[in-house]
Short mmCIF file of C-alpha atoms in Angstrom, two decimals:
data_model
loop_
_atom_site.label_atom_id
_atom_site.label_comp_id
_atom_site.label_asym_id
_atom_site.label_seq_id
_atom_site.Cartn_x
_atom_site.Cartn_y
_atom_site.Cartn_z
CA UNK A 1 -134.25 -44.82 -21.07
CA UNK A 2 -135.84 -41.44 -21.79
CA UNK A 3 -138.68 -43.39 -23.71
CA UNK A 4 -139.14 -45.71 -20.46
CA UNK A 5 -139.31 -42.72 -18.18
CA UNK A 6 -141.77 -41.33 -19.70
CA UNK A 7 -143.93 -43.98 -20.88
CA UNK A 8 -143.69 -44.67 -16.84
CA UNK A 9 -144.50 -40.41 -15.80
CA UNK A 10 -147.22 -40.48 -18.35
CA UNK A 11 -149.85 -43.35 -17.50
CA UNK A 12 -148.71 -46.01 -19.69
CA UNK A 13 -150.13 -49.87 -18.28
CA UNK A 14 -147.09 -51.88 -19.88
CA UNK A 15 -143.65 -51.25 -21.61
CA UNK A 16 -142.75 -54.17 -24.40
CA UNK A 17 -139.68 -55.78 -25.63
CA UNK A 18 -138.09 -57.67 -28.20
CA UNK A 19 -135.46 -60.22 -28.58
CA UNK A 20 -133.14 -59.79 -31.39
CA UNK A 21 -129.77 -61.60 -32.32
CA UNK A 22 -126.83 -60.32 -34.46
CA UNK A 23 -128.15 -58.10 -36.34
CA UNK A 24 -128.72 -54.16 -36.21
CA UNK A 25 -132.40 -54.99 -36.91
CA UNK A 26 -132.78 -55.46 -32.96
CA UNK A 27 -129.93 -54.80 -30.68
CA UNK A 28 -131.81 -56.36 -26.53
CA UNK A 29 -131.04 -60.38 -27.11
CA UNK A 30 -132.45 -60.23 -23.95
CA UNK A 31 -135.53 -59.33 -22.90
CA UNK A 32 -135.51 -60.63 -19.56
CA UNK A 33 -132.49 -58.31 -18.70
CA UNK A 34 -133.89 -55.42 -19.78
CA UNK A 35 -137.10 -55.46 -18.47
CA UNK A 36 -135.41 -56.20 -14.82
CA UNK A 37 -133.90 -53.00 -15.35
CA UNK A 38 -137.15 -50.80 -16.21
CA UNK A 39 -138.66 -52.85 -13.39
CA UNK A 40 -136.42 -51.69 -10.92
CA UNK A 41 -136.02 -48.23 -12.58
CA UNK A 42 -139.89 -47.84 -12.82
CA UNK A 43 -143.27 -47.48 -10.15
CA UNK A 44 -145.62 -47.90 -12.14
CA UNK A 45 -145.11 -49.53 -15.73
CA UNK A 46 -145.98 -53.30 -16.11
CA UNK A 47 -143.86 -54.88 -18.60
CA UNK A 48 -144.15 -58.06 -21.02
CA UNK A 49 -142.15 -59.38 -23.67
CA UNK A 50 -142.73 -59.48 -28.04
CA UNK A 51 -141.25 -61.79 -27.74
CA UNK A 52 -139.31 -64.28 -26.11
CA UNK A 53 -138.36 -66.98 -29.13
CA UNK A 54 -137.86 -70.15 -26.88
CA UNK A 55 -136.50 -72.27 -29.11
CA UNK A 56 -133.50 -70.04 -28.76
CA UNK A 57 -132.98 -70.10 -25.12
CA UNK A 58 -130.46 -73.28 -24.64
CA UNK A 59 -132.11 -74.31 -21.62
CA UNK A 60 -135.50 -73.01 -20.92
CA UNK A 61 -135.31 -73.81 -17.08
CA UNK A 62 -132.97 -70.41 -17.36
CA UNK A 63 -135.53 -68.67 -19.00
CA UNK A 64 -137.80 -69.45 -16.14
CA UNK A 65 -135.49 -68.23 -13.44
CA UNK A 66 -135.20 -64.96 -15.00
CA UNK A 67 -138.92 -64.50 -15.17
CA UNK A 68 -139.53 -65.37 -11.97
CA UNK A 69 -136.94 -62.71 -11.04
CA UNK A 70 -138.74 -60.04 -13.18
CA UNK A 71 -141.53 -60.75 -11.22
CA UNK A 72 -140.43 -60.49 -8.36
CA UNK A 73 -138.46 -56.76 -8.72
CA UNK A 74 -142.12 -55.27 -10.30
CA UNK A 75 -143.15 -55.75 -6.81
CA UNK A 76 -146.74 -56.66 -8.14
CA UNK A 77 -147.12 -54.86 -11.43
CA UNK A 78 -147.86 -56.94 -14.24
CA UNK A 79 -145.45 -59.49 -16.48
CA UNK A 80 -146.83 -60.72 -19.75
CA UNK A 81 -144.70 -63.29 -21.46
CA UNK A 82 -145.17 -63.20 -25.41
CA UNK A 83 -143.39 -66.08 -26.90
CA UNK A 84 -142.88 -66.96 -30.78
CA UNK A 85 -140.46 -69.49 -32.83
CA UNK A 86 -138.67 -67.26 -34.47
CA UNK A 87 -138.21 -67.13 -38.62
CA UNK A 88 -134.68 -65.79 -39.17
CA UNK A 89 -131.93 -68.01 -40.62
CA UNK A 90 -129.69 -65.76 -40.00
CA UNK A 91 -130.69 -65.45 -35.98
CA UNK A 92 -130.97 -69.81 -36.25
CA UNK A 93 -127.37 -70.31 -37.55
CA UNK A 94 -125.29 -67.65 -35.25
CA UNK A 95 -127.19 -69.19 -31.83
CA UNK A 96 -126.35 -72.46 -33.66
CA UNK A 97 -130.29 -74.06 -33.32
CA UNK A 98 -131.54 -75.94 -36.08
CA UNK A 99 -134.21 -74.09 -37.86
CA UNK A 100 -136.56 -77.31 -38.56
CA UNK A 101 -136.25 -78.46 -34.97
CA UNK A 102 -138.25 -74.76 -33.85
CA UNK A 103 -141.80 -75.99 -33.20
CA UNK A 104 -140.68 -78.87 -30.86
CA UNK A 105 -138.16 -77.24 -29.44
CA UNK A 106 -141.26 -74.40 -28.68
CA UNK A 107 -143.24 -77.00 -27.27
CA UNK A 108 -141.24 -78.46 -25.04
CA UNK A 109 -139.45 -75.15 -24.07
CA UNK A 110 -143.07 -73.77 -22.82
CA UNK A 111 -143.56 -76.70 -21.18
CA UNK A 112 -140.55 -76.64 -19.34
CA UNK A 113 -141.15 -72.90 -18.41
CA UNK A 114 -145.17 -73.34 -16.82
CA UNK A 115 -143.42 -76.35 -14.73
CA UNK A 116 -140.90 -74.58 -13.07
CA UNK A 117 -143.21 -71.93 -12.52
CA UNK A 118 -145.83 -73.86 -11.48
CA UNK A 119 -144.37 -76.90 -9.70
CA UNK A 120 -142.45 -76.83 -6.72
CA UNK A 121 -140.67 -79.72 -8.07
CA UNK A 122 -140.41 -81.32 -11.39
CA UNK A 123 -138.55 -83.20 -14.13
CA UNK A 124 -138.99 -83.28 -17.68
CA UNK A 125 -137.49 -85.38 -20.31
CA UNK A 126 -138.21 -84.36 -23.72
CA UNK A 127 -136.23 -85.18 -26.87
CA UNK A 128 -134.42 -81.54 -27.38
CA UNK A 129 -134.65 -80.79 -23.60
CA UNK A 130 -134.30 -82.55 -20.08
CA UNK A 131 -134.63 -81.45 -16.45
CA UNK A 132 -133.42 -83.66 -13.74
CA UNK A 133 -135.78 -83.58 -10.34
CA UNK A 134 -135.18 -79.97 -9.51
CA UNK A 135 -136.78 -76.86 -7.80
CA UNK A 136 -136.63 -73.48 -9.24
CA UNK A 137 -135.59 -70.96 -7.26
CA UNK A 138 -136.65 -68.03 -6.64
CA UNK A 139 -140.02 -68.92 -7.03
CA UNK A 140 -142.59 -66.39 -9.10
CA UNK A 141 -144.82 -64.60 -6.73
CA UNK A 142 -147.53 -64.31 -9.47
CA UNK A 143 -146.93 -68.01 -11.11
CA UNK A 144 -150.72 -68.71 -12.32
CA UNK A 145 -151.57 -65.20 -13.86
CA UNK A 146 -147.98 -65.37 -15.41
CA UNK A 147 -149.14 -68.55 -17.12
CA UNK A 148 -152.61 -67.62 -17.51
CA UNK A 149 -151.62 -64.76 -19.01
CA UNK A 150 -148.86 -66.26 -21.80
CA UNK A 151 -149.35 -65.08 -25.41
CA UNK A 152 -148.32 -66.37 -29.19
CA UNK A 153 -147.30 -64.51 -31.39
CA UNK A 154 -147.87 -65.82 -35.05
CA UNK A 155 -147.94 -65.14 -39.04
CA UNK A 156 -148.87 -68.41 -40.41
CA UNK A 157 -151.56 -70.69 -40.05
CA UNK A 158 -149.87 -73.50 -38.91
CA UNK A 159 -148.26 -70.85 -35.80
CA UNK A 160 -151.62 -69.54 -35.00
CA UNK A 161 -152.96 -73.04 -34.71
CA UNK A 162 -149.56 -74.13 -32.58
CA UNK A 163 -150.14 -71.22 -30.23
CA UNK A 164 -153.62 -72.28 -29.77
CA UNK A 165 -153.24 -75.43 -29.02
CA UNK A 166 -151.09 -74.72 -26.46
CA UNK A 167 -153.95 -72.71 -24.44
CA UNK A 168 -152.01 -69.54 -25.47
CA UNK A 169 -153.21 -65.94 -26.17
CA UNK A 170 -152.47 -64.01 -29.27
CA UNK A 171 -150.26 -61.39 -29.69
CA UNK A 172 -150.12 -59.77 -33.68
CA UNK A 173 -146.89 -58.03 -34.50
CA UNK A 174 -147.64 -57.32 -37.71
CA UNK A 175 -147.44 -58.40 -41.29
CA UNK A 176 -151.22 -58.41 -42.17
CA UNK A 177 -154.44 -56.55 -43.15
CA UNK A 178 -156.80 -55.28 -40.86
CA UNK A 179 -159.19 -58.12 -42.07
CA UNK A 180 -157.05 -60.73 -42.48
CA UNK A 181 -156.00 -60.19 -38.34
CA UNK A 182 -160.01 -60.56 -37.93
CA UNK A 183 -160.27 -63.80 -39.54
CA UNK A 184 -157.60 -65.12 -37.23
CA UNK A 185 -158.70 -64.02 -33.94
CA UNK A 186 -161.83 -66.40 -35.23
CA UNK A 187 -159.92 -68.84 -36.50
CA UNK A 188 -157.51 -68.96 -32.70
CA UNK A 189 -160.56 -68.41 -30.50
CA UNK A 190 -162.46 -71.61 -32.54
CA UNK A 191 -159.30 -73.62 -31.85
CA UNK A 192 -159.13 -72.48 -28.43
CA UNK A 193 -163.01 -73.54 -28.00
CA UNK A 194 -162.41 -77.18 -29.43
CA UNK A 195 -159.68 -77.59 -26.35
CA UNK A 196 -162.70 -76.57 -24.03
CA UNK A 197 -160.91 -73.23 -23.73
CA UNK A 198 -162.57 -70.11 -23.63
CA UNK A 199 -162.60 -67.25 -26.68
CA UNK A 200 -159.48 -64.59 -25.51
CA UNK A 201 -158.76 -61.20 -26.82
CA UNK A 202 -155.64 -60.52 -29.00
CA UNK A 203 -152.80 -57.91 -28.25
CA UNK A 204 -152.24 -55.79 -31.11
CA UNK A 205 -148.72 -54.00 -32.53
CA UNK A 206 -148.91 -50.36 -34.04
CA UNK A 207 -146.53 -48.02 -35.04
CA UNK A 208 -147.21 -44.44 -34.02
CA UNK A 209 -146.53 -40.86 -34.60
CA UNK A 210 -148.80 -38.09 -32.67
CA UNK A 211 -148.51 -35.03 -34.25
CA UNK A 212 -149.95 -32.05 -35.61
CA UNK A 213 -147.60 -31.47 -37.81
CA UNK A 214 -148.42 -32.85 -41.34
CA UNK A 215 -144.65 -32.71 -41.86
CA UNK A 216 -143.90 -34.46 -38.84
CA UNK A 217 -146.85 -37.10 -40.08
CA UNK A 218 -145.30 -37.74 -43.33
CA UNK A 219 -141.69 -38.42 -41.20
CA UNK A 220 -143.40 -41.29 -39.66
CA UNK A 221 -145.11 -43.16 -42.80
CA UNK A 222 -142.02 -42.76 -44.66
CA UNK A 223 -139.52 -43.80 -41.44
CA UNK A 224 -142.49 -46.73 -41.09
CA UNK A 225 -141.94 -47.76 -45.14
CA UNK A 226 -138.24 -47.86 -44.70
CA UNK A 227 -138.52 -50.20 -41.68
CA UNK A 228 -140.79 -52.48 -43.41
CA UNK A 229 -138.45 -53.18 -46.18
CA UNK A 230 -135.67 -53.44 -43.20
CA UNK A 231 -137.77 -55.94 -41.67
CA UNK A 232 -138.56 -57.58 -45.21
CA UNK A 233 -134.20 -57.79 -45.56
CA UNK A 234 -133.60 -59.58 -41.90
CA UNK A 235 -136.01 -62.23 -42.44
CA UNK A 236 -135.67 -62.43 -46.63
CA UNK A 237 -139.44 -62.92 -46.57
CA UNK A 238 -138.86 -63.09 -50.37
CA UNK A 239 -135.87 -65.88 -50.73
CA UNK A 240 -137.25 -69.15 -51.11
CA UNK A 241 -133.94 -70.31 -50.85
CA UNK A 242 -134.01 -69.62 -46.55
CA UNK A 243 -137.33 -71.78 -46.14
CA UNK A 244 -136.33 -74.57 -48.60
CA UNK A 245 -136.98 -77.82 -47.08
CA UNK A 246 -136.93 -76.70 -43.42
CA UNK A 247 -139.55 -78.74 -41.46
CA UNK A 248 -142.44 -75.99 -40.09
CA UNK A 249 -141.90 -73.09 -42.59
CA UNK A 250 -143.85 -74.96 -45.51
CA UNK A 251 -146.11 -72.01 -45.52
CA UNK A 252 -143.21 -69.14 -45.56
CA UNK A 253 -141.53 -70.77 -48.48
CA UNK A 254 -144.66 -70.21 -50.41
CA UNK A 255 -145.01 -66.84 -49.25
CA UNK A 256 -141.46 -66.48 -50.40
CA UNK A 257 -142.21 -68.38 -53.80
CA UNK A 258 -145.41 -65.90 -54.29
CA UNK A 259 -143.02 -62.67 -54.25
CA UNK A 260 -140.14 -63.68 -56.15
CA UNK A 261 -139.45 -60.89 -58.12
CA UNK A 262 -141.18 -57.95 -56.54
CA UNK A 263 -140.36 -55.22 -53.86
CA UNK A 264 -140.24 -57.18 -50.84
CA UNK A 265 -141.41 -55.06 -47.65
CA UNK A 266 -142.78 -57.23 -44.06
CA UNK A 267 -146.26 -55.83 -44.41
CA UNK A 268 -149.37 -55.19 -46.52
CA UNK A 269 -150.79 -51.65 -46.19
CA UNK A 270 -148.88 -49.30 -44.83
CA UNK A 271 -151.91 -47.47 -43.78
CA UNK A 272 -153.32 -50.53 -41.17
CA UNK A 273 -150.23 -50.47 -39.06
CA UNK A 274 -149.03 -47.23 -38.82
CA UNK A 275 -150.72 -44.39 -37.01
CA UNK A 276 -149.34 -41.18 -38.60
CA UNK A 277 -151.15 -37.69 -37.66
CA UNK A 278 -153.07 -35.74 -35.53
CA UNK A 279 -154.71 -37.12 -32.14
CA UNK A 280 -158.11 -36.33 -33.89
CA UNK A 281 -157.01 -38.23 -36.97
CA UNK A 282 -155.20 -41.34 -34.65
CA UNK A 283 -158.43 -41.43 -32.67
CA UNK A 284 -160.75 -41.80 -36.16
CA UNK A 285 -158.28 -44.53 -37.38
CA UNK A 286 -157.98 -46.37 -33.95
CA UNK A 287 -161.46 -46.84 -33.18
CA UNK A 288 -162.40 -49.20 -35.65
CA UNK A 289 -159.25 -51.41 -34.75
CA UNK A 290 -160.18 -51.55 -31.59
CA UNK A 291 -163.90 -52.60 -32.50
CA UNK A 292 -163.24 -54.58 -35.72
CA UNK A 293 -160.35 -57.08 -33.18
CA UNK A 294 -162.12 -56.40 -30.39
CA UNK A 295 -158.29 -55.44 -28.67
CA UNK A 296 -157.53 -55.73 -25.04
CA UNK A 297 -154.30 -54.15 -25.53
CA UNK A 298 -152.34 -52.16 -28.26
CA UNK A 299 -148.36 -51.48 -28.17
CA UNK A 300 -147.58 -48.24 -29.52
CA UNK A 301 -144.02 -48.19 -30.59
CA UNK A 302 -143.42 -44.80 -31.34
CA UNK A 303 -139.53 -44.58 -31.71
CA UNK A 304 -139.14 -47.01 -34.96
CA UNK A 305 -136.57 -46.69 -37.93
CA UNK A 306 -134.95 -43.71 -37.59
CA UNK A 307 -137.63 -41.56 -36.15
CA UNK A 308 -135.60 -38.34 -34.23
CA UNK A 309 -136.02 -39.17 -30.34
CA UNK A 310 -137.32 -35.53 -29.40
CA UNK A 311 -139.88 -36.18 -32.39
CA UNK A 312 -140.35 -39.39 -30.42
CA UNK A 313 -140.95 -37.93 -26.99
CA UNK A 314 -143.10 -35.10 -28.22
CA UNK A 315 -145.42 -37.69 -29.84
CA UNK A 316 -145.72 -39.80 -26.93
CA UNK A 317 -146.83 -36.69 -24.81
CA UNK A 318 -149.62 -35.65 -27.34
CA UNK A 319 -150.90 -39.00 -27.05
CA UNK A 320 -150.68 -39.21 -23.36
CA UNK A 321 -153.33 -35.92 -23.37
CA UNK A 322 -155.55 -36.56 -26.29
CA UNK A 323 -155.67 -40.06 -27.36
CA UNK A 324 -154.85 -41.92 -24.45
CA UNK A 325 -158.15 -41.54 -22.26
CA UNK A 326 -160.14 -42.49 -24.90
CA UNK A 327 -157.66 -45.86 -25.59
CA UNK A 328 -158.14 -46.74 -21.40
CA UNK A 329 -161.74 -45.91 -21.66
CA UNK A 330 -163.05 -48.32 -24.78
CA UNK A 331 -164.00 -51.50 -24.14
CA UNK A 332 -165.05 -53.70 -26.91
CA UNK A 333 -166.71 -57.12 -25.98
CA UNK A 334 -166.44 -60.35 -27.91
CA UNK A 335 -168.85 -60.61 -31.23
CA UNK A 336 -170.07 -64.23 -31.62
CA UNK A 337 -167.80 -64.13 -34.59
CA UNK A 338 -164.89 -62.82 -32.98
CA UNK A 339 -165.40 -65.90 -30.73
CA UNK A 340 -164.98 -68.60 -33.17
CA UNK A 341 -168.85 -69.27 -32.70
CA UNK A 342 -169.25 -69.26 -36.44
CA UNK A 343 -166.26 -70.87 -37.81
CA UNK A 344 -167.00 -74.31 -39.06
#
C-alpha cells in the first residue's frame, strides 16, 4: 500500500495489476478486488488490469459485475481491462480449466463481458458458457470507453492475431526484443486494418530502478535476472512436456522444444526490459522505446523480485522529478509502418 500511495501523491496516470493463482510467483488472484481497494483508497490514480486471464473466471458475467463496480468507486478516473489466456499448467489444473479449451473459452468469455456491459439485457449461449435473459447490475458508468479501451496481451503469433481479431489493443508484458515487439505492433495494427479497424498504440511493461547509485543499479539488473528465471520456472517455458498436445500452444511447445537443454530465463536481453540507473541514463534508454513502438503508455514496475521496498520508494521518487515530465510530455505518432501500412 505504500507503493499505491505514492504512485497516487506523485502524479502517476494508472496503477496495474496482475492475476496470479497458487503460486508465490503472484500472490492478487484477483485483480478486480484489489483495484476496488486502491480505487477507494486513491483520488487520483486510474487503474487497469495485466491481466485478467478470462478463461479462468468460471462465469464471466461475474467478472463483469466486478468491473462495473470498479468503475463505479473511481468516480470517473480511468479502468483499462487487459485480458490474456493464460500459459501456466500449473495455474490450469488447480482452477480445474482445461488448458486446450483457453482460446474459446477467451472468446466467448469477452464476449460475454462487452454484453453485459453494453446491453441492458442479454443472453448468450456459447458452448463453454451460457447466460439466461438477464440484466447486469450495477451498470458501468463508463461502458463504451471500458470496451473501447480493452487490451490483449500476447507472446505468440497465433495470441497476437486472436487479440486482434477481436478489435482488441495490445498490451506487451514482456518476453521479447525491442525489435521483435516492433514487428508485432505491425503485424496487430495490419490485422486490425483488414477488420476495417483502425492502427492502435501498444502498452508497454518495464522493469525499473531510478537511481544514482551504480550499486543500487546493479541491485536491480541482478534482482531483474533472478525474476526472469523465476518467471522461466512458473511457466516451464523450457518443458515440452507442459505444451504437448494441448490445442492453442502449438507455438509454445516449439519454443519449449528450441531450449531444451539450456538456461531457461522468460526473456531475451536483459538490457530491453529493465531500466537500471540514473534518470539521465533511464531517459537515454527510454526514448528510443518510446519512438521505435511508438508507446501510449509504459508500466513501470519498480518493486520486482526481491528489490528492498525503501530502495523501491526512493526510486519511484527520483523518477517522479527527473524522468517523469519528460515520459507525460513525448508523444510519438504512428509511422506508416507502425500502422501495418506496409505489411503484406
Amino acid at each position: 500500500m505504500r507503493i499505491v500511495d505514492l504512485a497516487d501523491e506523485l502524479g502517476f496516470d494508472n496503477l496495474w495489476t496482475t492475476e496470479h493463482h497458487v503460486t508465490p510467483y503472484g500472490m492478487i488472484p484477483n485483480p478486480l478486488t484489489f483495484l476496488s481497494f486502491v480505487a477507494g483508497r486513491t483520488q487520483n490514480l486510474g487503474v487497469g488490469t495485466s491481466v485478467m486471464v478470462l478463461p479462468w473466471w468460471q462465469q464471466p458475467l461475474r467478472a463483469a459485475e466486478e468491473i462495473a463496480m470498479v468503475d463505479t468507486f473511481l468516480r470517473g478516473r480511468e479502468l483499462t481491462i487487459g485480458v490474456g489466456r493464460g500459459i501456466a499448467k500449473s495455474e490450469y489444473d488447480a482452477l480445474g480449466v482445461d488448458r486446450s479449451q483457453g482460446r474459446e473459452r477467451f472468446r466467448e468469455a469477452l464476449d460475454i463481458i462487452r454484453l453485459a456491459l453494453r446491453e441492458e439485457s442479454f443472453s448468450y449461449d456459447g458452448e463453454h458458457y451460457q447466460v439466461s435473459q438477464t440484466s447486469m447490475r450495477p451498470r458501468p458508468v463508463h461502458a463504451d470507453r471500458i470496451i473501447d479501451n480493452m487490451v490483449g496481451a500476447f507472446t505468440s503469433g497465433d495470441s497476437l492475431q486472436m487479440m486482434a481479431d477481436a478489435g482488441l489493443g495490445m498490451m506487451f508484458t514482456g518476453g521479447k526484443p525491442l525489435e521483435a515487439c516492433a514487428e508485432d505492433v505491425a503485424l496487430f495494427n495490419a490485422a486490425r486494418r483488414q477488420r476495417g479497424l483502425e492502427p492502435t498504440k501498444p502498452i508497454v511493461v518495464n522493469f525499473t530502478l531510478c537511481t544514482d547509485s551504480k550499486t543500487n543499479a546493479d541491485i536491480g539488473r541482478k534482482s531483474f535476472s533472478r525474476l526472469s528465471a523465476e518467471i522461466g520456472w512458473h511457466y516451464k517455458m523450457g518443458d515440452a512436456a507442459q505444451f504437448e498436445g494441448v490445442k492453442g500452444y502449438e507455438s509454445y511447445l516449439q519454443q519449449a522444444k528450441e531450449a531444451a537443454g539450456k538456461s531457461i530465463t522468460a526473456f531475451g536481453r536483459v538490457d530491453d526490459l529493465v531500466l537500471a540507473g540514473n534518470p539521465d541514463e533511464i531517459i537515454a534508454r527510454l526514448q528510443p522505446l518510446l519512438t521505435s513502438l511508438a508507446a501510449k503508455e509504459v508500466q513501470f514496475q519498480f518493486l520486482f523480485a526481491d528489490i528492498p521496498l525503501d530502495l523501491a520508494e526512493s526510486s519511484i521518487k527520483l523518477f517522479a522529478k527527473e524522468v517523469m515530465p519528460m515520459v507525460k510530455e513525448l508523444e510519438v505518432p504512428l509511422s506508416e509502418e507502425l500502422s501495418g501500412m506496409s505489411v503484406v
